[in-house]
Short mmCIF file of N, CA and C in Angstrom, two decimals:
data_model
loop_
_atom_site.label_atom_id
_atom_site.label_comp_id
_atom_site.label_asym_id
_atom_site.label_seq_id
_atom_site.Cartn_x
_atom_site.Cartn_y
_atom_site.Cartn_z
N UNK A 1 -28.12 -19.21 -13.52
CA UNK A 1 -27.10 -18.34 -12.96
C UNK A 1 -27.76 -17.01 -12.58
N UNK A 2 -27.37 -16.47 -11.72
CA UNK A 2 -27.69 -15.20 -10.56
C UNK A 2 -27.19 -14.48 -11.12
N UNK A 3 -27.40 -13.12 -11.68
CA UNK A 3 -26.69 -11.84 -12.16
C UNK A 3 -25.63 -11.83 -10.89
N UNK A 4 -25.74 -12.13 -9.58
CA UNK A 4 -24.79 -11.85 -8.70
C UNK A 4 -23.45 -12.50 -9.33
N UNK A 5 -24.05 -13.83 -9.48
CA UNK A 5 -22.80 -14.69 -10.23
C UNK A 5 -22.18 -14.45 -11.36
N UNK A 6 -22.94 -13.90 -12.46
CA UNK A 6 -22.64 -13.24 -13.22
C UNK A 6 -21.39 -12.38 -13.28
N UNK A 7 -22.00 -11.37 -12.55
CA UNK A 7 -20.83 -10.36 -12.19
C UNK A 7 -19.74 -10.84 -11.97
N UNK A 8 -19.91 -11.86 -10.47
CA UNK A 8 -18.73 -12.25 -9.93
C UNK A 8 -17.86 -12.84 -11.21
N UNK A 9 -18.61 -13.92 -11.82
CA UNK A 9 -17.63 -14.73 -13.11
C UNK A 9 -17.45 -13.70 -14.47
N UNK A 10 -17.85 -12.85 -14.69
CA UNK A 10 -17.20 -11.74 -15.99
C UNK A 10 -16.39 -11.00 -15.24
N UNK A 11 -15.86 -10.54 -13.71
CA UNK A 11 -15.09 -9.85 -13.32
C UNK A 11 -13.91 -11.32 -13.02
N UNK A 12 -13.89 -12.21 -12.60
CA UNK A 12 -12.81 -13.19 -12.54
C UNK A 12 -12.29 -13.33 -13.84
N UNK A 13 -12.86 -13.01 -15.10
CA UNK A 13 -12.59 -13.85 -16.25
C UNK A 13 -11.51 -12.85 -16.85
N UNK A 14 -11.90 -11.11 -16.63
CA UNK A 14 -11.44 -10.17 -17.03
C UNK A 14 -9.91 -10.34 -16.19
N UNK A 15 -10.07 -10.47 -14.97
CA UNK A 15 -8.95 -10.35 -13.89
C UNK A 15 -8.02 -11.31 -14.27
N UNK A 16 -8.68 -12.56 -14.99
CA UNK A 16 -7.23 -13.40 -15.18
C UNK A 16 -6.80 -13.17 -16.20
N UNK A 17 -7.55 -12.54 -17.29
CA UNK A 17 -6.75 -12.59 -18.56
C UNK A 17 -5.92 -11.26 -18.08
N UNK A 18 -6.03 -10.43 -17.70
CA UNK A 18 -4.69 -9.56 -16.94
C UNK A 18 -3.76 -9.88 -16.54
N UNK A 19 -3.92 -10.92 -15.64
CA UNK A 19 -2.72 -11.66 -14.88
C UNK A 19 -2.30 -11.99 -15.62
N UNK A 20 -2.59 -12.99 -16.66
CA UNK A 20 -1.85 -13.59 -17.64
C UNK A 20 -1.15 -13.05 -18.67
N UNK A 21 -1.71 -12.10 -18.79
CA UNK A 21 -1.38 -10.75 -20.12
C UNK A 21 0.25 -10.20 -18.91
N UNK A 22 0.03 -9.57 -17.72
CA UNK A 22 0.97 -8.82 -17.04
C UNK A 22 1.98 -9.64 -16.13
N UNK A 23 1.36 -10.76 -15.87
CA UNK A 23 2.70 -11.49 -15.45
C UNK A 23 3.57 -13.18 -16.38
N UNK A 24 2.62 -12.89 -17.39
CA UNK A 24 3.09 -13.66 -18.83
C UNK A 24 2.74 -15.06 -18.43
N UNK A 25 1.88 -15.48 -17.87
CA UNK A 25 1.45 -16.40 -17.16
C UNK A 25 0.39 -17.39 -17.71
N UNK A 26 -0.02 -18.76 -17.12
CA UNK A 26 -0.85 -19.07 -18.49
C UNK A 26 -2.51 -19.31 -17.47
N UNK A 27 -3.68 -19.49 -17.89
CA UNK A 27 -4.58 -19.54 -17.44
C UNK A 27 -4.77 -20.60 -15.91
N UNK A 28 -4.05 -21.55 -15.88
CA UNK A 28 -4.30 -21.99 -14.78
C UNK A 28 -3.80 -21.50 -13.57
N UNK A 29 -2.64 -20.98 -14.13
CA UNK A 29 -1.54 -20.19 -12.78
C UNK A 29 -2.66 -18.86 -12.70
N UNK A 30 -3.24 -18.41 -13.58
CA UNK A 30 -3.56 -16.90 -12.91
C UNK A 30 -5.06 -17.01 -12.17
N UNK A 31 -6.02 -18.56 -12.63
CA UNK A 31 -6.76 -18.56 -11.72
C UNK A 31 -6.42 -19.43 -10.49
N UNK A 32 -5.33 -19.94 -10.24
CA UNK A 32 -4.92 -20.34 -9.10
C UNK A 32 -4.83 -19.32 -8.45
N UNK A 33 -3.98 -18.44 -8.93
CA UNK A 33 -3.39 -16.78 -7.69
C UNK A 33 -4.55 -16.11 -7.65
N UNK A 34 -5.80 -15.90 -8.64
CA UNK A 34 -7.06 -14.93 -8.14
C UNK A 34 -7.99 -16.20 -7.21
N UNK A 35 -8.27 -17.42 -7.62
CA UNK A 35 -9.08 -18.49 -6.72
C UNK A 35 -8.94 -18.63 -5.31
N UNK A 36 -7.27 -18.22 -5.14
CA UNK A 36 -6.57 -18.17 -3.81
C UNK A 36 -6.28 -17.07 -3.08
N UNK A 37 -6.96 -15.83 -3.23
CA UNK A 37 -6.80 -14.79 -2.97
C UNK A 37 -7.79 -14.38 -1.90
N UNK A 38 -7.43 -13.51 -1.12
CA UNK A 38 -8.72 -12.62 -0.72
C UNK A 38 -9.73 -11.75 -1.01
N UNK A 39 -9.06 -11.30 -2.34
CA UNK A 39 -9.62 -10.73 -3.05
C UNK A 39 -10.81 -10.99 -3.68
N UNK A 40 -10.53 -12.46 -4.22
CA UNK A 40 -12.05 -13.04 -4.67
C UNK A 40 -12.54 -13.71 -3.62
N UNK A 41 -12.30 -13.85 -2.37
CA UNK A 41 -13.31 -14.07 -1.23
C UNK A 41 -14.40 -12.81 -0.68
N UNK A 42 -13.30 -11.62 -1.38
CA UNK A 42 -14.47 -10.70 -1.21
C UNK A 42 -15.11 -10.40 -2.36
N UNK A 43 -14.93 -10.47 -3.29
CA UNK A 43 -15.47 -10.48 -4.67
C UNK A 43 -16.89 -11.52 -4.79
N UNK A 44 -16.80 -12.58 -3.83
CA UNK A 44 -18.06 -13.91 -3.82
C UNK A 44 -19.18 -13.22 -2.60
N UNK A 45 -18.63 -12.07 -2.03
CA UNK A 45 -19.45 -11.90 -0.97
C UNK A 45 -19.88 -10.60 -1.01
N UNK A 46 -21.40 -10.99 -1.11
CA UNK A 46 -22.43 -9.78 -1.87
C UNK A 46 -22.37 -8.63 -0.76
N UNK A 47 -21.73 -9.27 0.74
CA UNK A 47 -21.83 -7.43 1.67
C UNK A 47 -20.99 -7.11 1.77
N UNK A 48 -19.64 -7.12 1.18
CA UNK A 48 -18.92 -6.55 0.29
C UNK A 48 -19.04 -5.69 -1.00
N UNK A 49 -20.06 -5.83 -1.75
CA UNK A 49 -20.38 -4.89 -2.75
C UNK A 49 -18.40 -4.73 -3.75
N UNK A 50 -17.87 -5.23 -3.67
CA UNK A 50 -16.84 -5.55 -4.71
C UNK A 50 -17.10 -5.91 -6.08
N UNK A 51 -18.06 -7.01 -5.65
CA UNK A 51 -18.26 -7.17 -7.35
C UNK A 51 -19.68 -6.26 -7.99
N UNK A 52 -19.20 -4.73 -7.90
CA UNK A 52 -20.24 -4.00 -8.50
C UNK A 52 -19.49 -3.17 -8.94
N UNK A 53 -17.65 -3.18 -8.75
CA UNK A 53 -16.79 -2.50 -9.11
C UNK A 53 -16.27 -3.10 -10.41
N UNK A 54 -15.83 -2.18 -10.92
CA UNK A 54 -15.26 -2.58 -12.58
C UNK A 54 -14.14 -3.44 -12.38
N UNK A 55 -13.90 -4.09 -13.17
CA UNK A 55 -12.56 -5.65 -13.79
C UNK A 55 -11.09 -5.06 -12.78
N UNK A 56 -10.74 -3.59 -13.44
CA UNK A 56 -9.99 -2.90 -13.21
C UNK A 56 -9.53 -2.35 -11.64
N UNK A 57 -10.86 -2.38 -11.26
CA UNK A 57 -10.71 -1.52 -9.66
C UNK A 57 -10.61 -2.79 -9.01
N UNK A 58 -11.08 -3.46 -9.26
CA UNK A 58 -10.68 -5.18 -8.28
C UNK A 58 -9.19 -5.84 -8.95
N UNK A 59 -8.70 -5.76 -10.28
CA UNK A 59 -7.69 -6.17 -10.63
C UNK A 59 -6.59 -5.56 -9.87
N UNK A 60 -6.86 -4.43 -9.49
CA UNK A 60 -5.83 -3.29 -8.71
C UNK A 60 -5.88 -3.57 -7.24
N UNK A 61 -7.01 -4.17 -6.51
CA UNK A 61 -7.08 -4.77 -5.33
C UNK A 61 -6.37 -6.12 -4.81
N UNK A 62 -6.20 -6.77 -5.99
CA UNK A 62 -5.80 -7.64 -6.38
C UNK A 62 -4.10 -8.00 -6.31
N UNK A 63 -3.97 -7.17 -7.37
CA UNK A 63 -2.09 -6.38 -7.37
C UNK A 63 -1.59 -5.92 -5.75
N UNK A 64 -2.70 -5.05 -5.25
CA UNK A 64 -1.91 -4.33 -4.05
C UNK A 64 -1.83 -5.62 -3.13
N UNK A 65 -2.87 -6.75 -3.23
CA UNK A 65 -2.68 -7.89 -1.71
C UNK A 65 -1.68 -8.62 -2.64
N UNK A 66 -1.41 -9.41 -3.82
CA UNK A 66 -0.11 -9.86 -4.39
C UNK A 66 1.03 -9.32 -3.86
N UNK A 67 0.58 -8.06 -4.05
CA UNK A 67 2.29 -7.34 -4.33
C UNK A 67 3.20 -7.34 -5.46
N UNK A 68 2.05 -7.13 -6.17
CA UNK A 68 2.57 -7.72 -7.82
C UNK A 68 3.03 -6.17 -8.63
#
């Protein structure tokens, strides 16, 4: 595994247990809604520079394209 990947998978892991924590949700539903997002399409793509941002600042990127 690639520290790139790295990143990317400790920032997905953080982001769903949020979802799940804030919309009472259980692990498959919250990586369905981040897997399916745009958010983690930019989160997988290194010229984006997203995943160099904290759990939090992408969880909030996250919320604003939901609308959650």
């Amino acid at each position: 595994m690639t520290d790139f990947d790295y990143m990317v998978e400790c920032n997905a892991r953080d982001i769903a247990l949020k979802l799940m924590e804030e919309k009472n949700i259980g692990v498959e539903d919250a990586l369905r809604l981040l897997y399916s997002s745009k958010t983690f399409e930019n989160l997988k793509n290194k010229n984006s520079g997203l995943y160099f941002q904290s759990s939090g600042y992408v969880y909030e990127y996250l919320r604003r394209e939901l609308k959650l």
